[in-house]
Amino acid sequence: MSLLLLLLCFTLSTLHYVTTDEVHFYVSVTGNDSRNEGRNITQPCRTLRHAVLVASNNKYKNDTKIIELLPGYHDITRTVGVNTQNLVIRAYQKQEVHVTGGLRIPSSAFKQVTDQTILSKFTPIARQHVRVVNLPSVNIKHYGSMSLFGTCTNCIPKLEVSFNGKAMRIAQWPNKGYIDITATPGGVNGNTFKYNSTVPKSWLNESNPWIQGFLHFNWHDEAIPVSNLDANTMTVTLGRKTYRGVIPGQWNTVGSAAGFFKFINILSALDEEGEYYIDKDHGNLYIWVPNTDGNVKSTDVVYGSMIDNCINLGNALKNVTFKDFTLESCRQTGINGGGQTELTLINLEIKNTGYAGIHLIGAKNIRIAQCLIHDVNGGIELTGGNRQLLESSGNIIEDNEIYDFTRLVATGMEGIYMRDIGHIVRNNHIHHGESKAIYYEGNDFLIEHNLIHDVCVDRYTCDGIATSRGDFTMRGTIIRSNIIHDIRGLELPHINCRALTLDIHSSGNVVTNNVFYNNDIDINIVGGMDNTITDNVLYNATRYSIYGIRRNSQGRELQGLLDHLHNMPYHNADWALRYPKLANIDSRDFNLPAGNDLSGNIVYIEGPAQYFNAPGSKWDAPEYYNISTIGYSTGPGDHFNVKNGDFRVKCTAAEWANKNNFQQVPSPNEVGPNTSPLGPTYLQQGFTHTVNIVASSSVCSTMAPVTQHPVPSYLPDGSDLHIIFNVSKEGCWLVVTKCTKHSSYVGTYRDMFGERFKHAGESEEMCFRRAVSEWNDCGKHTSEPVAAIYGPTGATTFAGDGCFIAEYGCPQHGGPADGHAITAGKIYRDVTAEQQYNASTNETNCLSQALTRWKYCGSSPNHPVTMIYRPTGAIRTAGAGCWIHTDVCPSRPEYKSMFYDAWGSTNRHTDSIQTACLNQAEYYWHLCGSDKDSPVTAYYRPTTASKTFP
Ligand SMILES: *[C@@H]1O[C@H](CO)[C@@H](O)[C@H](O)[C@H]1NC(C)=O
Ligand SMILES: *[C@@H]1O[C@H](CO)[C@@H](O)[C@H](O)[C@H]1NC(C)=O
Ligand SMILES: *[C@@H]1O[C@H](CO)[C@@H](O)[C@H](O)[C@H]1NC(C)=O
Ligand SMILES: *[C@@H]1O[C@H](CO)[C@@H](O)[C@H](O)[C@H]1NC(C)=O
Ligand SMILES: *[C@@H]1O[C@H](CO)[C@@H](O)[C@H](O)[C@H]1NC(C)=O
């Protein structure tokens, strides 16, 4: 009954908003505002602003108002404020409509430069191509001013120029990249620095030079006016203090993160097409347009931006749609607002703005779809929803293409910047920017089916997607089924760019079913908890697939964490239900990276890259970063079409996927926009990211195993025929040369007792144990060692006292020289290790000498070193390659009990990647028939790490 009542109320309240009549208002660039309301297409009004004003009249309150923009360039002369309900602003019949915040500069206004002083600043070729426009004569009188950034996020708006729809650039030097700061006479906090170039000497009387650059940190670029440029001493004195300091650096050089800059706003540096300079004192625009002769044709469309925010949305605005037109040339934001609900921005093109394309604060149930947003400073900035109440914003950003989104700055402006709770970001294509594609700060975002690539361009350190820092409560975001590739930064070694960073203590994120490829680092986790990173393809990271660390927060950082935590009602019922692990946080150690599941990814890497940054460290234990189950791809052969960016798995990777419930990853055509048209209809823009799937294939082929094998250990381990003792291939053999207590034990014989009662004929391990018990029975005398040989494999060990070495020799110290394999070796007591490291009584210390000595001898593949701790018969070999051991391999009897992983070497880089080698235990276990009683061990001899599966 009460449910019925509720439904009834709901229906009634919805009905209340339903409007019946559609009222159309027409706007034409040749219309007339004073004469009419624009309700008849033959008598349109002149400006969008006027149409909005008319439509806002109370008499249309209950109507759906449709403002039809007739084709052409609608230059607005003031910000258009929109503050009414049930309104649609669109291009009439999907025709070509531009709404601009600028003024068109007619071609006739472009003159040859005749002023000799000005001409003398230019290179000969610039002299031919640069033209001048007197701005007041074309009604452009307010130029704005250059703005500091780094210190401001909302940069001061200024006049900018575009040519045929493409924003041009203020004259700068150098045209590409930066030059180095060579010295900072005033120190890090001073306002002077030196450079080393004679180029500025040729600049005469520059009136308003600025510099822009990474002065101290690579995550922060700034622009600052120059108060004095002394080209003789090559010294810059800044007109303001830097925001974060200044240091000497080396652009484009390994190891240098900052300390470089460029000069901007330099008339003398107007030396390339696409550049311009505004001389405010004389109101002159100097410009080199991209036409071969430098002349502007009457058909060329040149605009100067005039209006700050082009469209401002009132906060009561509700149910408004902007559709199917281009919005451009805004000095600040394209569409700016706060508090809107049910706003739809669809099929728009937004470009050439001085700040973000779209900036909406506290918005609910808005949808930004099928928009093209480019040549902006930040694509979309969006906040909304209530975190305290866990009330989702209902905002959706989908099917958009956002690119070239850092037109004026390199840091601080993202493709999508979002805060608060519950936005959905799906099927977007975000590419080409110097900064992040997506930054998020808050809870329960869904980021799916996006295509992200080539962001973080030219950076030393940067992230494709990043979370906020220092907050445990911002949980619940799901990043799934995206493709993220080529997040590489500068083309230098050891650049620290990451496709995804879960920044300081970011917790409770789910990252699944994504494809990452050709990134420096795929995923970077800065010490958070409860993150789930599974079922992803992580392909060919140049450094690490996953970088996970412990973050030890103290002092201010710890206090910040606590403050953020206590600002949220994480104990209340809603929160505890939604985030049960957060509800328990008081009993957990904040500084442990606990509960991060990194298992179940399919990985391809080439040495020296690694799956995890610190394999074998404390932090890759399952309770911190669980990396236990990893599927290894063999490379291109395990994916549908690597060249096409189609990383769906097949062949050996698919076999692993099926065993581990790995969900197939998306093809390139399942990410990015999938609804057309993209942008305004008139552009007829197709999807640029889709590929010909016909070229993909699930046919299998793997590479042949390597034929060159590293030399097996001198102590027989089952991998080779080479045998020290001549015994038959059956049973367990003992060699006793002396036995004080039982002289009858002496001899070389098959251990019938051990085989019958101790399973010594069934495995190497059982046979080896017999040597130890025999030695014990004989009285544990130093001079009475016992050798055990497991007949079927020939594997051998010794029981006795002390720590022994088995090797072929030591190329770097005592020889024989390295270069070829030899067969003769020796087994002898490691006197040094016994004396210095208690190696005769400490098994660990004895065995660890294998690696130490192998390295000491030159890490030669021809000279492996085996240690034998005789009291237990334990052995360990250091050397080259990945080696596999199993007692039996029923389905592949051709495998020996110990063998070099030649197939893994070519197909999985097991010789150089420890995790790849150790994972072969699982691979061969399945290959051998998945028998629980026959585990397989993989030995990575270059570090002596090993892993047994299961
Ligand atoms: C629009 O104006 C034209 C010419 O003035 C007139 O013939 C027509 O009836 C008008 N249409 C409407 C819908 O008012
Ligand atoms: C709009 O609808 C309301 C409620 O039905 C009504 O009271 C009001 O008069 C209408 N206004 C106009 C301008 O038609
Ligand atoms: C919102 O506006 C559309 C026209 O764009 C109209 O059809 C619809 O009825 C309006 N919705 C509400 C709830 O008023
Ligand atoms: C400045 O550059 C020149 C030319 O590249 C070089 O010869 C000179 O050593 C440099 N001076 C300093 C102080 O680095
Ligand atoms: C992996 O990336 C490197 C460049 O970092 C490239 O040279 C190599 O060809 C890539 N390998 C595969 C199999 O894609």
PDB file of N, CA and C in Angstrom, residues 322 652 893:
ATOM      1  N   PHE A 322      22.644  21.528 -24.968  1.00  0.00           N
ATOM      2  CA  PHE A 322      23.418  22.227 -25.992  1.00  0.00           C
ATOM      3  C   PHE A 322      23.809  21.182 -27.021  1.00  0.00           C
ATOM      4  N   THR A 652      49.019 -19.842 -25.761  1.00  0.00           N
ATOM      5  CA  THR A 652      49.399 -20.243 -24.395  1.00  0.00           C
ATOM      6  C   THR A 652      48.787 -19.290 -23.367  1.00  0.00           C
ATOM      7  N   PRO A 893      57.061 -37.232 -21.164  1.00  0.00           N
ATOM      8  CA  PRO A 893      58.183 -38.011 -20.639  1.00  0.00           C
ATOM      9  C   PRO A 893      59.535 -37.568 -21.207  1.00  0.00           C
TER      10      PRO A 893
END
